[in-house]
Amino acid sequence: PNVLELTLPLHRLDRAAMEKAAGVLQPQLSRLPRPWTVLLVGGTSAPDVLDDAAASALAKQALARAKQQAGSLLVVTSPRTGAAAERALARALEDNAHLALWSQVGGNAYLGYLQLGDSFIVTSDSISMTTEALMTGKPVEVYRLPQRLNGLQQVITWLARRGKPVLKELGFNSGLLESRP
């Protein structure tokens, strides 16, 4: 009874810092057609994998979404994205998107993109970036990265597909992985 389960991380957005960062970015972006779809890219975080193939597929799908809306794609990577995934993103996008690669610009652009974006696509590895995008009040989509499951995760996934009765028989409560005392 004295435990509060949080479904999202606790965050606060610094609106003044967002506006300041947006002011720096605005001149660079003003020539791009709107709406601006911002792709927030995390990185490999088990079980999610952002390798070259995943980065390329992500870039192509996000670009197709922005073009479908007759707008522009703005891409921001993070410290976990890694240089190889950044290169794969850049190759797949060619010159069809505005890139703010962590390895080149650091984290200063991130808040500006949160302020300026009209909608967001966020990779599934980062609940923090997803939460921050949601806090803007603008539309947010989560892009499911491919997953590489370890042995235990594969067993749990297999059991979960068979339903709660199988899990209960094995000693798990309500689908949660709690061991019996």
PDB file of N, CA, C and O in Angstrom, residues 116-168:
ATOM      1  N   LEU A 116      10.491  23.304 -31.429  1.00  0.00           N
ATOM      2  CA  LEU A 116      10.115  23.642 -32.803  1.00  0.00           C
ATOM      3  C   LEU A 116       9.318  22.563 -33.532  1.00  0.00           C
ATOM      4  O   LEU A 116       8.590  22.870 -34.480  1.00  0.00           O
ATOM      5  N   GLY A 117       9.479  21.316 -33.129  1.00  0.00           N
ATOM      6  CA  GLY A 117       8.833  20.225 -33.856  1.00  0.00           C
ATOM      7  C   GLY A 117       7.317  20.328 -33.852  1.00  0.00           C
ATOM      8  O   GLY A 117       6.720  20.768 -32.877  1.00  0.00           O
ATOM      9  N   ASP A 118       6.709  19.910 -34.963  1.00  0.00           N
ATOM     10  CA  ASP A 118       5.247  19.850 -35.046  1.00  0.00           C
ATOM     11  C   ASP A 118       4.732  18.470 -34.644  1.00  0.00           C
ATOM     12  O   ASP A 118       3.591  18.332 -34.198  1.00  0.00           O
ATOM     13  N   SER A 119       5.572  17.454 -34.814  1.00  0.00           N
ATOM     14  CA  SER A 119       5.267  16.098 -34.380  1.00  0.00           C
ATOM     15  C   SER A 119       6.589  15.372 -34.182  1.00  0.00           C
ATOM     16  O   SER A 119       7.646  15.850 -34.614  1.00  0.00           O
ATOM     17  N   PHE A 120       6.517  14.216 -33.521  1.00  0.00           N
ATOM     18  CA  PHE A 120       7.741  13.502 -33.152  1.00  0.00           C
ATOM     19  C   PHE A 120       7.624  12.020 -33.460  1.00  0.00           C
ATOM     20  O   PHE A 120       6.560  11.426 -33.318  1.00  0.00           O
ATOM     21  N   ILE A 121       8.760  11.459 -33.861  1.00  0.00           N
ATOM     22  CA  ILE A 121       8.945  10.013 -33.931  1.00  0.00           C
ATOM     23  C   ILE A 121      10.119   9.736 -33.001  1.00  0.00           C
ATOM     24  O   ILE A 121      11.178  10.349 -33.131  1.00  0.00           O
ATOM     25  N   VAL A 122       9.927   8.825 -32.057  1.00  0.00           N
ATOM     26  CA  VAL A 122      10.947   8.537 -31.055  1.00  0.00           C
ATOM     27  C   VAL A 122      11.269   7.050 -31.101  1.00  0.00           C
ATOM     28  O   VAL A 122      10.356   6.216 -31.163  1.00  0.00           O
ATOM     29  N   THR A 123      12.541   6.702 -31.055  1.00  0.00           N
ATOM     30  CA  THR A 123      12.902   5.284 -31.045  1.00  0.00           C
ATOM     31  C   THR A 123      12.497   4.640 -29.722  1.00  0.00           C
ATOM     32  O   THR A 123      12.509   5.284 -28.668  1.00  0.00           O
ATOM     33  N   SER A 124      12.137   3.372 -29.794  1.00  0.00           N
ATOM     34  CA  SER A 124      11.545   2.654 -28.657  1.00  0.00           C
ATOM     35  C   SER A 124      12.487   2.415 -27.494  1.00  0.00           C
ATOM     36  O   SER A 124      12.038   2.046 -26.410  1.00  0.00           O
ATOM     37  N   ASP A 125      13.760   2.645 -27.667  1.00  0.00           N
ATOM     38  CA  ASP A 125      14.722   2.383 -26.597  1.00  0.00           C
ATOM     39  C   ASP A 125      14.678   3.425 -25.490  1.00  0.00           C
ATOM     40  O   ASP A 125      15.146   3.176 -24.391  1.00  0.00           O
ATOM     41  N   SER A 126      14.114   4.604 -25.756  1.00  0.00           N
ATOM     42  CA  SER A 126      14.231   5.696 -24.798  1.00  0.00           C
ATOM     43  C   SER A 126      12.891   6.179 -24.271  1.00  0.00           C
ATOM     44  O   SER A 126      12.200   6.963 -24.910  1.00  0.00           O
ATOM     45  N   ILE A 127      12.534   5.716 -23.086  1.00  0.00           N
ATOM     46  CA  ILE A 127      11.310   6.186 -22.448  1.00  0.00           C
ATOM     47  C   ILE A 127      11.458   7.651 -22.045  1.00  0.00           C
ATOM     48  O   ILE A 127      10.488   8.402 -22.037  1.00  0.00           O
ATOM     49  N   SER A 128      12.684   8.091 -21.755  1.00  0.00           N
ATOM     50  CA  SER A 128      12.887   9.494 -21.375  1.00  0.00           C
ATOM     51  C   SER A 128      12.602  10.431 -22.542  1.00  0.00           C
ATOM     52  O   SER A 128      11.887  11.431 -22.388  1.00  0.00           O
ATOM     53  N   MET A 129      13.143  10.129 -23.724  1.00  0.00           N
ATOM     54  CA  MET A 129      12.866  10.977 -24.881  1.00  0.00           C
ATOM     55  C   MET A 129      11.386  10.922 -25.250  1.00  0.00           C
ATOM     56  O   MET A 129      10.803  11.934 -25.644  1.00  0.00           O
ATOM     57  N   THR A 130      10.779   9.750 -25.107  1.00  0.00           N
ATOM     58  CA  THR A 130       9.346   9.627 -25.392  1.00  0.00           C
ATOM     59  C   THR A 130       8.544  10.506 -24.445  1.00  0.00           C
ATOM     60  O   THR A 130       7.642  11.235 -24.864  1.00  0.00           O
ATOM     61  N   THR A 131       8.883  10.462 -23.169  1.00  0.00           N
ATOM     62  CA  THR A 131       8.181  11.280 -22.172  1.00  0.00           C
ATOM     63  C   THR A 131       8.342  12.760 -22.471  1.00  0.00           C
ATOM     64  O   THR A 131       7.371  13.524 -22.425  1.00  0.00           O
ATOM     65  N   GLU A 132       9.558  13.182 -22.791  1.00  0.00           N
ATOM     66  CA  GLU A 132       9.794  14.597 -23.090  1.00  0.00           C
ATOM     67  C   GLU A 132       9.017  15.036 -24.329  1.00  0.00           C
ATOM     68  O   GLU A 132       8.448  16.141 -24.357  1.00  0.00           O
ATOM     69  N   ALA A 133       8.967  14.189 -25.345  1.00  0.00           N
ATOM     70  CA  ALA A 133       8.187  14.516 -26.541  1.00  0.00           C
ATOM     71  C   ALA A 133       6.699  14.623 -26.192  1.00  0.00           C
ATOM     72  O   ALA A 133       6.008  15.540 -26.646  1.00  0.00           O
ATOM     73  N   LEU A 134       6.205  13.705 -25.372  1.00  0.00           N
ATOM     74  CA  LEU A 134       4.800  13.748 -24.955  1.00  0.00           C
ATOM     75  C   LEU A 134       4.488  15.020 -24.179  1.00  0.00           C
ATOM     76  O   LEU A 134       3.395  15.585 -24.307  1.00  0.00           O
ATOM     77  N   MET A 135       5.449  15.483 -23.400  1.00  0.00           N
ATOM     78  CA  MET A 135       5.236  16.688 -22.594  1.00  0.00           C
ATOM     79  C   MET A 135       5.073  17.943 -23.447  1.00  0.00           C
ATOM     80  O   MET A 135       4.572  18.955 -22.955  1.00  0.00           O
ATOM     81  N   THR A 136       5.442  17.896 -24.703  1.00  0.00           N
ATOM     82  CA  THR A 136       5.249  19.057 -25.576  1.00  0.00           C
ATOM     83  C   THR A 136       3.778  19.219 -25.956  1.00  0.00           C
ATOM     84  O   THR A 136       3.384  20.283 -26.422  1.00  0.00           O
ATOM     85  N   GLY A 137       2.997  18.164 -25.800  1.00  0.00           N
ATOM     86  CA  GLY A 137       1.588  18.208 -26.176  1.00  0.00           C
ATOM     87  C   GLY A 137       1.355  18.019 -27.672  1.00  0.00           C
ATOM     88  O   GLY A 137       0.237  18.143 -28.154  1.00  0.00           O
ATOM     89  N   LYS A 138       2.398  17.695 -28.398  1.00  0.00           N
ATOM     90  CA  LYS A 138       2.296  17.496 -29.848  1.00  0.00           C
ATOM     91  C   LYS A 138       2.228  16.000 -30.144  1.00  0.00           C
ATOM     92  O   LYS A 138       2.575  15.174 -29.301  1.00  0.00           O
ATOM     93  N   PRO A 139       1.796  15.624 -31.358  1.00  0.00           N
ATOM     94  CA  PRO A 139       1.689  14.196 -31.691  1.00  0.00           C
ATOM     95  C   PRO A 139       3.046  13.477 -31.594  1.00  0.00           C
ATOM     96  O   PRO A 139       4.070  14.011 -32.024  1.00  0.00           O
ATOM     97  N   VAL A 140       3.010  12.258 -31.030  1.00  0.00           N
ATOM     98  CA  VAL A 140       4.208  11.445 -30.834  1.00  0.00           C
ATOM     99  C   VAL A 140       3.931  10.026 -31.317  1.00  0.00           C
ATOM    100  O   VAL A 140       2.909   9.437 -30.988  1.00  0.00           O
ATOM    101  N   GLU A 141       4.857   9.502 -32.101  1.00  0.00           N
ATOM    102  CA  GLU A 141       4.830   8.094 -32.498  1.00  0.00           C
ATOM    103  C   GLU A 141       6.104   7.443 -31.980  1.00  0.00           C
ATOM    104  O   GLU A 141       7.162   8.074 -31.971  1.00  0.00           O
ATOM    105  N   VAL A 142       5.995   6.183 -31.577  1.00  0.00           N
ATOM    106  CA  VAL A 142       7.165   5.430 -31.138  1.00  0.00           C
ATOM    107  C   VAL A 142       7.524   4.447 -32.244  1.00  0.00           C
ATOM    108  O   VAL A 142       6.682   3.681 -32.707  1.00  0.00           O
ATOM    109  N   TYR A 143       8.783   4.514 -32.663  1.00  0.00           N
ATOM    110  CA  TYR A 143       9.291   3.612 -33.697  1.00  0.00           C
ATOM    111  C   TYR A 143       9.932   2.415 -33.002  1.00  0.00           C
ATOM    112  O   TYR A 143      10.902   2.563 -32.261  1.00  0.00           O
ATOM    113  N   ARG A 144       9.377   1.240 -33.228  1.00  0.00           N
ATOM    114  CA  ARG A 144       9.878   0.024 -32.591  1.00  0.00           C
ATOM    115  C   ARG A 144      11.159  -0.423 -33.281  1.00  0.00           C
ATOM    116  O   ARG A 144      11.149  -0.801 -34.445  1.00  0.00           O
ATOM    117  N   LEU A 145      12.262  -0.345 -32.549  1.00  0.00           N
ATOM    118  CA  LEU A 145      13.533  -0.858 -33.067  1.00  0.00           C
ATOM    119  C   LEU A 145      13.501  -2.379 -33.039  1.00  0.00           C
ATOM    120  O   LEU A 145      12.782  -2.980 -32.232  1.00  0.00           O
ATOM    121  N   PRO A 146      14.290  -3.019 -33.904  1.00  0.00           N
ATOM    122  CA  PRO A 146      14.385  -4.480 -33.820  1.00  0.00           C
ATOM    123  C   PRO A 146      14.951  -4.882 -32.463  1.00  0.00           C
ATOM    124  O   PRO A 146      15.673  -4.108 -31.835  1.00  0.00           O
ATOM    125  N   GLN A 147      14.610  -6.079 -32.039  1.00  0.00           N
ATOM    126  CA  GLN A 147      15.069  -6.541 -30.734  1.00  0.00           C
ATOM    127  C   GLN A 147      15.891  -7.815 -30.861  1.00  0.00           C
ATOM    128  O   GLN A 147      15.620  -8.660 -31.698  1.00  0.00           O
ATOM    129  N   ARG A 148      16.890  -7.896 -30.018  1.00  0.00           N
ATOM    130  CA  ARG A 148      17.703  -9.092 -29.891  1.00  0.00           C
ATOM    131  C   ARG A 148      17.494  -9.570 -28.455  1.00  0.00           C
ATOM    132  O   ARG A 148      17.993  -8.966 -27.510  1.00  0.00           O
ATOM    133  N   LEU A 149      16.729 -10.654 -28.321  1.00  0.00           N
ATOM    134  CA  LEU A 149      16.371 -11.150 -26.998  1.00  0.00           C
ATOM    135  C   LEU A 149      17.384 -12.173 -26.506  1.00  0.00           C
ATOM    136  O   LEU A 149      17.827 -13.039 -27.264  1.00  0.00           O
ATOM    137  N   ASN A 150      17.707 -12.090 -25.209  1.00  0.00           N
ATOM    138  CA  ASN A 150      18.547 -13.136 -24.617  1.00  0.00           C
ATOM    139  C   ASN A 150      17.670 -14.355 -24.329  1.00  0.00           C
ATOM    140  O   ASN A 150      16.455 -14.316 -24.530  1.00  0.00           O
ATOM    141  N   GLY A 151      18.251 -15.412 -23.849  1.00  0.00           N
ATOM    142  CA  GLY A 151      17.524 -16.663 -23.632  1.00  0.00           C
ATOM    143  C   GLY A 151      16.315 -16.517 -22.723  1.00  0.00           C
ATOM    144  O   GLY A 151      15.220 -16.994 -23.036  1.00  0.00           O
ATOM    145  N   LEU A 152      16.479 -15.852 -21.588  1.00  0.00           N
ATOM    146  CA  LEU A 152      15.376 -15.676 -20.649  1.00  0.00           C
ATOM    147  C   LEU A 152      14.265 -14.842 -21.282  1.00  0.00           C
ATOM    148  O   LEU A 152      13.086 -15.169 -21.149  1.00  0.00           O
ATOM    149  N   GLN A 153      14.627 -13.789 -21.994  1.00  0.00           N
ATOM    150  CA  GLN A 153      13.619 -12.952 -22.648  1.00  0.00           C
ATOM    151  C   GLN A 153      12.856 -13.745 -23.705  1.00  0.00           C
ATOM    152  O   GLN A 153      11.657 -13.568 -23.880  1.00  0.00           O
ATOM    153  N   GLN A 154      13.544 -14.640 -24.422  1.00  0.00           N
ATOM    154  CA  GLN A 154      12.871 -15.464 -25.425  1.00  0.00           C
ATOM    155  C   GLN A 154      11.863 -16.396 -24.766  1.00  0.00           C
ATOM    156  O   GLN A 154      10.750 -16.572 -25.268  1.00  0.00           O
ATOM    157  N   VAL A 155      12.232 -16.986 -23.636  1.00  0.00           N
ATOM    158  CA  VAL A 155      11.314 -17.878 -22.911  1.00  0.00           C
ATOM    159  C   VAL A 155      10.109 -17.095 -22.410  1.00  0.00           C
ATOM    160  O   VAL A 155       8.957 -17.535 -22.549  1.00  0.00           O
ATOM    161  N   ILE A 156      10.348 -15.925 -21.840  1.00  0.00           N
ATOM    162  CA  ILE A 156       9.251 -15.102 -21.322  1.00  0.00           C
ATOM    163  C   ILE A 156       8.310 -14.703 -22.453  1.00  0.00           C
ATOM    164  O   ILE A 156       7.087 -14.770 -22.314  1.00  0.00           O
ATOM    165  N   THR A 157       8.856 -14.313 -23.593  1.00  0.00           N
ATOM    166  CA  THR A 157       8.042 -13.937 -24.745  1.00  0.00           C
ATOM    167  C   THR A 157       7.215 -15.130 -25.216  1.00  0.00           C
ATOM    168  O   THR A 157       6.025 -15.009 -25.487  1.00  0.00           O
ATOM    169  N   TRP A 158       7.830 -16.298 -25.279  1.00  0.00           N
ATOM    170  CA  TRP A 158       7.129 -17.513 -25.696  1.00  0.00           C
ATOM    171  C   TRP A 158       5.985 -17.818 -24.740  1.00  0.00           C
ATOM    172  O   TRP A 158       4.866 -18.108 -25.151  1.00  0.00           O
ATOM    173  N   LEU A 159       6.246 -17.726 -23.434  1.00  0.00           N
ATOM    174  CA  LEU A 159       5.211 -17.991 -22.436  1.00  0.00           C
ATOM    175  C   LEU A 159       4.094 -16.952 -22.500  1.00  0.00           C
ATOM    176  O   LEU A 159       2.915 -17.290 -22.393  1.00  0.00           O
ATOM    177  N   ALA A 160       4.459 -15.699 -22.671  1.00  0.00           N
ATOM    178  CA  ALA A 160       3.461 -14.626 -22.705  1.00  0.00           C
ATOM    179  C   ALA A 160       2.503 -14.802 -23.874  1.00  0.00           C
ATOM    180  O   ALA A 160       1.315 -14.497 -23.758  1.00  0.00           O
ATOM    181  N   ARG A 161       2.995 -15.332 -24.980  1.00  0.00           N
ATOM    182  CA  ARG A 161       2.126 -15.553 -26.142  1.00  0.00           C
ATOM    183  C   ARG A 161       1.113 -16.658 -25.886  1.00  0.00           C
ATOM    184  O   ARG A 161       0.123 -16.771 -26.581  1.00  0.00           O
ATOM    185  N   ARG A 162       1.378 -17.499 -24.904  1.00  0.00           N
ATOM    186  CA  ARG A 162       0.466 -18.594 -24.594  1.00  0.00           C
ATOM    187  C   ARG A 162      -0.542 -18.225 -23.518  1.00  0.00           C
ATOM    188  O   ARG A 162      -1.390 -19.005 -23.181  1.00  0.00           O
ATOM    189  N   GLY A 163      -0.411 -17.046 -22.948  1.00  0.00           N
ATOM    190  CA  GLY A 163      -1.415 -16.540 -22.020  1.00  0.00           C
ATOM    191  C   GLY A 163      -1.078 -16.730 -20.562  1.00  0.00           C
ATOM    192  O   GLY A 163      -0.151 -17.440 -20.179  1.00  0.00           O
ATOM    193  N   LYS A 164      -1.883 -16.092 -19.731  1.00  0.00           N
ATOM    194  CA  LYS A 164      -1.671 -16.088 -18.287  1.00  0.00           C
ATOM    195  C   LYS A 164      -1.804 -17.462 -17.632  1.00  0.00           C
ATOM    196  O   LYS A 164      -1.109 -17.739 -16.668  1.00  0.00           O
ATOM    197  N   PRO A 165      -2.687 -18.351 -18.112  1.00  0.00           N
ATOM    198  CA  PRO A 165      -2.781 -19.654 -17.436  1.00  0.00           C
ATOM    199  C   PRO A 165      -1.443 -20.401 -17.382  1.00  0.00           C
ATOM    200  O   PRO A 165      -1.100 -21.001 -16.372  1.00  0.00           O
ATOM    201  N   VAL A 166      -0.668 -20.340 -18.456  1.00  0.00           N
ATOM    202  CA  VAL A 166       0.627 -21.018 -18.473  1.00  0.00           C
ATOM    203  C   VAL A 166       1.559 -20.373 -17.454  1.00  0.00           C
ATOM    204  O   VAL A 166       2.266 -21.051 -16.719  1.00  0.00           O
ATOM    205  N   LEU A 167       1.554 -19.056 -17.396  1.00  0.00           N
ATOM    206  CA  LEU A 167       2.408 -18.360 -16.443  1.00  0.00           C
ATOM    207  C   LEU A 167       2.023 -18.695 -15.004  1.00  0.00           C
ATOM    208  O   LEU A 167       2.886 -18.905 -14.157  1.00  0.00           O
ATOM    209  N   LYS A 168       0.715 -18.763 -14.722  1.00  0.00           N
ATOM    210  CA  LYS A 168       0.265 -19.091 -13.366  1.00  0.00           C
ATOM    211  C   LYS A 168       0.698 -20.505 -12.984  1.00  0.00           C
ATOM    212  O   LYS A 168       1.100 -20.755 -11.856  1.00  0.00           O
TER     213      LYS A 168
END
